[in-house]
Structure formats: C-alpha cells, structure tokens
Coordinates of C-alpha atoms and ligand atoms in Angstrom, one line a residue:
X225 CA 8.4 -19.8 -9.2
X226 CA 7.1 -19.5 -13.0
X227 CA 8.4 -21.8 -15.7
X228 CA 9.6 -20.6 -19.3
X229 CA 11.9 -22.4 -22.0
X230 CA 15.0 -21.8 -21.9
X231 CA 16.4 -24.8 -23.2
X232 CA 17.9 -26.1 -20.1
X233 CA 15.6 -28.8 -19.7
X234 CA 17.5 -31.1 -20.1
X235 CA 20.8 -29.8 -18.3
X236 CA 19.4 -30.4 -15.3
X237 CA 19.1 -26.4 -14.3
X238 CA 15.2 -26.1 -14.4
X239 CA 13.5 -23.6 -16.5
X240 CA 13.2 -21.4 -13.7
X241 CA 13.3 -17.2 -14.3
X242 CA 12.3 -16.1 -10.7
X243 CA 15.5 -14.6 -9.4
X244 CA 15.4 -11.8 -7.4
X245 CA 14.9 -8.9 -9.5
X246 CA 13.5 -11.0 -12.0
X247 CA 9.8 -9.7 -13.8
X248 CA 7.7 -12.5 -11.6
X249 CA 7.3 -13.1 -8.1
X250 CA 5.0 -16.2 -6.6
X251 CA 3.7 -16.6 -3.4
X252 CA 6.2 -19.8 -2.7
X253 CA 9.4 -17.6 -4.2
X254 CA 8.5 -14.7 -1.5
X255 CA 8.1 -16.9 0.9
X256 CA 11.0 -19.4 0.9
X257 CA 12.9 -15.8 0.6
X258 CA 11.2 -14.4 3.2
X259 CA 14.0 -15.6 6.1
X260 CA 16.9 -15.2 4.1
X261 CA 15.6 -11.2 3.9
X262 CA 14.7 -11.0 6.6
X263 CA 18.4 -11.2 8.0
X264 CA 19.8 -9.8 5.6
X265 CA 17.7 -5.9 6.1
X266 CA 20.2 -3.4 6.8
X267 CA 18.0 -2.9 11.0
X268 CA 20.5 0.8 11.3
X269 CA 18.5 2.3 7.8
X270 CA 15.3 1.4 10.4
X271 CA 16.5 2.7 13.2
X272 CA 17.6 5.7 11.4
X273 CA 14.6 6.2 10.3
X274 CA 12.7 6.1 13.0
X275 CA 13.0 9.9 14.4
X276 CA 11.9 11.4 10.9
X277 CA 8.6 9.5 11.5
X278 CA 5.3 11.4 13.4
X279 CA 5.7 11.2 16.8
X280 CA 2.2 11.7 17.2
X281 CA -1.4 10.7 15.0
X282 CA -1.3 7.1 13.0
X283 CA 1.6 6.4 10.6
X284 CA 0.8 5.7 7.2
X285 CA 2.9 3.9 5.2
X286 CA 2.9 3.0 1.5
X287 CA 4.6 -0.2 0.7
X288 CA 5.5 -0.3 -3.0
X289 CA 5.4 -3.1 -4.5
X290 CA 4.2 -5.3 -1.5
X291 CA 4.3 -8.8 -2.9
X292 CA 3.0 -11.1 0.4
X293 CA 3.2 -8.2 2.5
X294 CA 7.3 -9.5 4.2
X295 CA 8.2 -5.7 4.2
X296 CA 5.4 -4.7 6.4
X297 CA 5.6 -8.4 9.3
X298 CA 9.8 -7.3 9.7
X299 CA 9.2 -3.2 9.6
X300 CA 5.9 -2.2 11.7
X301 CA 7.2 -4.7 14.4
X302 CA 9.7 -2.3 14.7
X303 CA 8.3 1.3 14.1
X304 CA 6.5 2.8 17.5
X305 CA 2.7 3.9 17.6
X306 CA -0.2 3.5 15.5
X307 CA 0.5 2.6 11.7
X308 CA -1.6 2.2 8.9
X309 CA -0.1 0.3 5.9
X310 CA -1.4 1.2 2.4
X311 CA -0.4 -2.1 0.4
X312 CA 0.5 -1.5 -3.3
X313 CA 0.8 -4.2 -5.9
X314 CA 0.2 -4.5 -9.7
X315 CA -1.3 -8.5 -9.0
X316 CA -3.9 -8.7 -7.2
X317 CA -3.9 -12.3 -5.9
X318 CA -1.1 -11.6 -3.3
X319 CA -2.5 -7.8 -2.6
X320 CA -5.1 -10.2 0.2
X321 CA -2.4 -12.4 1.3
X322 CA -0.7 -9.4 2.3
X323 CA -3.4 -7.2 4.2
X324 CA -4.4 -9.8 6.1
X325 CA -1.1 -11.1 7.4
X326 CA 0.6 -7.7 8.8
X327 CA 0.5 -8.4 12.2
X328 CA -2.4 -7.3 14.1
X329 CA -1.7 -4.0 15.8
X330 CA -1.5 -2.5 12.2
X331 CA -4.7 -1.2 9.6
X332 CA -4.0 -2.5 6.2
X333 CA -5.8 -1.3 2.8
X334 CA -4.6 -2.7 -0.4
X335 CA -4.2 -0.3 -3.5
X336 CA -3.8 -2.5 -6.8
X337 CA -2.2 -1.0 -9.9
X338 CA 0.9 -0.1 -11.2
X339 CA 3.1 2.2 -8.7
X340 CA 4.6 4.0 -12.4
X341 CA 1.6 6.5 -11.5
X342 CA 1.7 7.5 -8.2
X343 CA 3.0 11.0 -7.9
X344 CA 3.2 14.0 -5.2
X345 CA -0.8 14.3 -4.7
X346 CA -1.3 10.7 -4.4
X347 CA 1.6 10.5 -1.4
X348 CA -0.1 13.3 0.6
X349 CA -0.3 12.2 4.2
X350 CA 1.6 9.4 3.4
X351 CA 4.5 9.4 6.4
X352 CA 7.0 7.0 4.7
X353 CA 7.2 5.6 1.8
X354 CA 8.8 1.4 1.6
X355 CA 9.7 -0.9 -0.9
X356 CA 11.6 -4.5 -1.0
X357 CA 12.5 -6.4 -3.5
X358 CA 11.3 -4.0 -6.1
X359 CA 14.2 -1.1 -7.2
X360 CA 15.8 -3.3 -10.0
X361 CA 12.3 -4.1 -11.4
X362 CA 12.2 -0.5 -12.3
X363 CA 13.3 2.1 -15.3
X364 CA 15.1 4.9 -15.0
X365 CA 12.4 7.1 -15.7
X366 CA 10.2 4.8 -13.0
X367 CA 12.5 5.8 -10.3
X368 CA 13.1 9.2 -11.0
X369 CA 9.6 9.8 -11.3
X370 CA 9.3 7.7 -7.6
X371 CA 11.9 10.2 -5.9
X372 CA 10.1 13.0 -7.5
X373 CA 7.7 12.4 -5.9
X374 CA 8.5 11.5 -2.2
X375 CA 10.6 14.4 -2.5
X376 CA 8.1 16.7 -3.4
X377 CA 5.6 14.8 -0.7
X378 CA 8.7 14.8 1.7
X379 CA 7.9 11.7 2.7
X380 CA 11.1 9.4 3.9
X381 CA 11.9 6.5 1.7
X382 CA 13.0 3.1 2.8
X383 CA 13.9 1.0 -0.3
X384 CA 15.4 -2.2 0.4
X385 CA 17.0 -6.1 -1.1
X386 CA 17.7 -4.1 -4.3
X387 CA 20.5 -6.2 -5.9
X388 CA 23.8 -5.1 -6.8
X389 CA 25.0 -7.4 -9.2
X390 CA 27.9 -9.4 -7.0
X391 CA 27.5 -13.1 -5.9
X392 CA 30.7 -14.7 -4.1
X393 CA 30.8 -18.4 -4.2
X394 CA 32.6 -20.5 -1.9
X395 CA 34.3 -22.1 -2.6
X396 CA 35.3 -19.7 -6.4
X397 CA 34.6 -21.7 -9.6
X398 CA 37.1 -18.9 -11.0
X399 CA 36.7 -20.2 -14.7
X400 CA 32.7 -20.0 -14.6
X401 CA 31.3 -18.1 -11.6
X402 CA 32.1 -14.8 -13.4
X403 CA 30.8 -15.9 -16.6
X404 CA 27.4 -16.8 -15.3
X405 CA 27.1 -13.7 -13.2
X406 CA 27.9 -11.3 -16.2
X407 CA 25.7 -12.7 -17.8
X408 CA 22.9 -12.9 -15.1
X409 CA 23.5 -9.2 -14.7
X410 CA 22.9 -8.3 -18.1
X411 CA 19.8 -9.9 -17.6
X412 CA 18.7 -8.1 -14.9
X413 CA 19.6 -5.0 -17.3
X414 CA 17.4 -6.5 -20.2
X415 CA 15.0 -4.4 -22.2
X416 CA 11.2 -6.1 -21.3
X417 CA 8.1 -4.4 -23.3
X418 CA 10.1 -1.4 -24.0
X419 CA 11.5 -0.8 -20.5
X420 CA 15.3 -1.0 -20.1
X421 CA 15.1 -2.3 -16.6
X422 CA 17.8 -1.4 -14.3
X423 CA 19.0 -3.9 -12.2
X424 CA 22.3 -3.6 -10.5
X425 CA 21.9 0.3 -11.3
X426 CA 18.8 0.8 -9.6
X427 CA 20.9 1.7 -5.7
X428 CA 23.2 4.2 -7.3
X429 CA 20.5 5.8 -10.1
X430 CA 17.9 6.3 -6.8
X431 CA 21.3 7.7 -5.0
X432 CA 21.6 10.1 -7.5
X433 CA 18.0 11.0 -7.8
X434 CA 17.6 11.7 -4.3
X435 CA 21.0 13.7 -4.4
X436 CA 19.6 16.0 -7.0
X437 CA 17.2 16.9 -5.2
X438 CA 18.9 17.8 -2.2
X439 CA 17.7 14.6 -0.3
X440 CA 20.4 13.2 1.7
X441 CA 20.5 9.3 0.9
X442 CA 22.4 6.0 3.2
X443 CA 23.1 3.1 2.1
X444 CA 23.8 0.2 3.8
X445 CA 24.5 -3.8 2.5
X446 CA 21.9 -6.6 3.0
X447 CA 23.4 -9.1 1.4
X448 CA 22.1 -12.8 1.4
X449 CA 24.3 -15.3 3.0
X450 CA 23.1 -18.6 1.4
X451 CA 24.6 -21.9 2.9
X452 CA 23.5 -25.3 4.7
X453 CA 21.1 -23.5 7.1
X454 CA 19.2 -22.6 3.9
X455 CA 20.0 -25.0 1.5
X456 CA 15.8 -25.0 0.1
X457 CA 16.7 -21.3 -0.9
X458 CA 20.8 -22.0 -2.1
X459 CA 19.3 -24.6 -4.9
X460 CA 16.4 -22.8 -6.1
X461 CA 18.4 -19.2 -6.5
X462 CA 20.8 -21.0 -8.1
X463 CA 18.8 -22.7 -10.2
X464 CA 16.8 -19.3 -11.2
X465 CA 20.4 -17.3 -11.6
X466 CA 21.5 -20.2 -14.1
X467 CA 18.6 -20.3 -16.0
X468 CA 18.2 -16.3 -16.0
X469 CA 21.8 -16.0 -17.0
X470 CA 21.3 -18.4 -20.0
X471 CA 18.2 -17.1 -20.8
X472 CA 20.3 -14.0 -22.0
X473 CA 23.4 -16.2 -23.2
X474 CA 21.9 -19.6 -25.0
X475 CA 25.4 -20.4 -25.4
X476 CA 26.3 -20.8 -21.8
X477 CA 23.6 -23.8 -21.4
X478 CA 25.6 -26.1 -21.8
X479 CA 28.5 -25.8 -19.6
X480 CA 25.2 -24.6 -16.9
X481 CA 24.0 -28.4 -15.8
X482 CA 27.4 -30.0 -15.1
X483 CA 27.9 -26.1 -13.3
X484 CA 24.9 -26.8 -11.0
X485 CA 25.3 -30.5 -10.6
X486 CA 28.9 -29.9 -9.2
X487 CA 27.7 -27.2 -6.8
X488 CA 24.7 -28.7 -5.5
X489 CA 26.7 -31.7 -4.8
X490 CA 28.4 -29.9 -2.3
X491 CA 26.5 -29.2 1.2
X492 CA 28.8 -27.0 2.3
X493 CA 28.5 -24.8 -1.1
X494 CA 28.0 -20.9 0.5
X495 CA 26.4 -18.0 -1.6
X496 CA 26.4 -14.3 -1.0
X497 CA 24.3 -11.8 -3.3
X498 CA 24.7 -8.5 -3.2
X499 CA 21.5 -6.3 -1.9
X500 CA 21.4 -3.4 -0.5
X501 CA 19.4 -1.0 1.1
X502 CA 18.6 3.0 0.6
X503 CA 17.1 5.3 3.2
X504 CA 16.3 8.9 1.9
X505 CA 15.1 11.6 4.3
X506 CA 13.7 14.8 2.6
X507 CA 14.7 17.7 4.2
X508 CA 12.9 19.1 7.4
X509 CA 10.7 15.9 7.2
X510 CA 9.1 15.0 11.2
Ligands
SAM183 C1 10.1 -9.4 -5.8 S1 8.3 -9.3 -5.4 C2 9.2 -8.7 -3.4 C3 7.8 -8.5 -3.3 C4 7.6 -8.1 -2.0 N1 8.1 -6.0 -1.4 C5 8.8 -8.9 -0.9 O1 9.6 -8.4 -0.3 O2 8.7 -10.5 -0.5 C6 8.4 -7.5 -6.4 C7 6.8 -7.2 -5.9 O3 6.7 -5.4 -7.0 C8 5.5 -6.1 -7.9 N2 5.5 -5.2 -8.6 C9 6.9 -4.8 -9.5 N3 6.7 -4.1 -10.3 C10 5.2 -3.3 -9.9 C11 4.9 -2.3 -10.5 N4 5.7 -1.5 -11.9 N5 4.0 -1.5 -9.8 C12 3.2 -2.1 -9.0 N6 3.7 -3.0 -8.2 C13 4.6 -4.0 -9.0 C14 5.1 -7.7 -8.1 O4 4.1 -7.6 -8.3 C15 6.0 -8.5 -7.0 O5 4.7 -8.3 -6.3

C-alpha cells in the first residue's frame, strides 16, 4: 500500500491511502483482500449471467482494471466452456502477474492502457465485459462511455465490488463512526487531476446509464464481512479508511489516532463494508 503524507504519522494511524476504491493499488493489497472479495462476490449474479454467454465456441471475456487477476481467478471456473481472457489495466506491472495466474484452462492476453478509450468497435467479438473494484474509481463520463460501448456491442457486463458508502461497526461508536464514514465518502467522491470520482455513487450511476439504453440491470449486495478471521485485512482496511478520511478532513487527525487504537485493541471488532455487484444484459445478447 502506498504511503502519503497525511499528518497522521504521530497518531498511530498509518499514512496509507489504498482502500477499496482508492486511486492506487499494490499487489500486496490486492492479495490481502482477494479472499474477502471472493467470499463477498454475488454468486447469484454470476449464475444469472451464464445463460447469456455463447453456448458454443470460445467465450471472450474482457476484465477491465484487472489488477493481479482476482476476478478471473474467481469467475473463470464458474463459466462453462473454453475461454479467452483479455486483461486490461493501465498499470503494466500487474498485467503479467494476472495473465500468469489465471486458471490453466483459459487463454489470456494483456491490454495495457486506460480503459476510458474502449468503444463498441474495440468490444466487437467480446462475449462478456467484467470489472472488479473499478467502477467507483471512474467518473460519470467514463461510466457513461463504458455503458454506451457495452450496450452498442451487445455485451453482458458484470461490474463487481463497487463501494456503496456504508460501513457498519460492531461495537458501534455512535459519535465517530459516522463522522469518519462521511469524510471517507467525500474522499471517494473527490476531484483528482480534473476528474470527479464517483465513489459510492458508481453503482447507481451505472444502473441509470444502462436503463437509459433500455438495458435490464440486476444489482446484488457484495459486502466485506471483516472480523477476527480476517484481522489482517480488517486492520489494513481500517488504517486506509481513516487515512483517507483525514486527508479529506485534516481536522479529524487528532481524533483518528485514539479511535484507531481503541478499535484495534478489540480483537472481536467486526465491520461490514458495503459493496454492490451489477449485472447488465443488453437485450437479445447470447
Ligand atoms: C482496486 S484495483 C482492483 C483490481 C482487480 N480488479 C481486483 O479486483 O483485485 C483497480 C485496478 O484498476 C486499474 N485502473 C483504475 N483505473 C483504470 C483505468 N482508467 N484504466 C485502466 N485501469 C485502471 C488500477 O491500475 C488497478 O489495477
């Protein structure tokens, strides 16, 4: 996870910003979250998708923002038949890892670069577009463009693990949980390099865009359930969550350190981090 100066260095809260939906992801972070992602993914939507994939020939899947390939490792075994996965990411370093780590039953190719340029012509011949933990990092214009491209190409689209903004702690801290959550969500919606990120609005925005094109959409919750069984991820997520909140609202730094220590002192702490998966099936796709 990348470092960044947030002023929390002396407070016990690490200056880390790689939480779900943040702008930078490292292979270590993606590896740490992969088991929780796999448990969280909405299997029902994957099952709904299968009848809409080609029944014969090779299924061509494009995984947008593939990272180290977590989506392919989860989904490939659930799709029957031969598959060719085209792995897209703007970070060339993760692409080779992803290509090498997908199940041996599928063929792969890598496509480095920004997915913002994908249009219907490039999607020709694609059976399925997937993405995982990507949508909330896009802007409304980028999501509109992606939806238009997938619709025009008639591609079923499975967009998973987008943050929805809800975080439920047990035990709750009624004073501070909501304050940090609001600051974190504002951070998710921040403007970066002239781009306004969608953050927790991503799923609703994508669903609206598909419906404008007359495309049927199914949405299912895919929350992380963090507790003693995944305490490493729970701690890293908490550090990143607070760090992002404090970057957004620096005046929260003073409270963040003690809050963090109280949280981590409790081995039974549980957190439900809200995500959602979205499946869109353009009419007549098969
Ligand atoms: C949160 S990570 C998720 C990785 C992987 N899908 C997973 O679920 O583990 C987001 C990935 O999307 C990539 N990414 C973000 N925005 C992108 C864009 N506009 N074009 C291409 N890749 C992008 C990042 O480089 C990163 O690897």
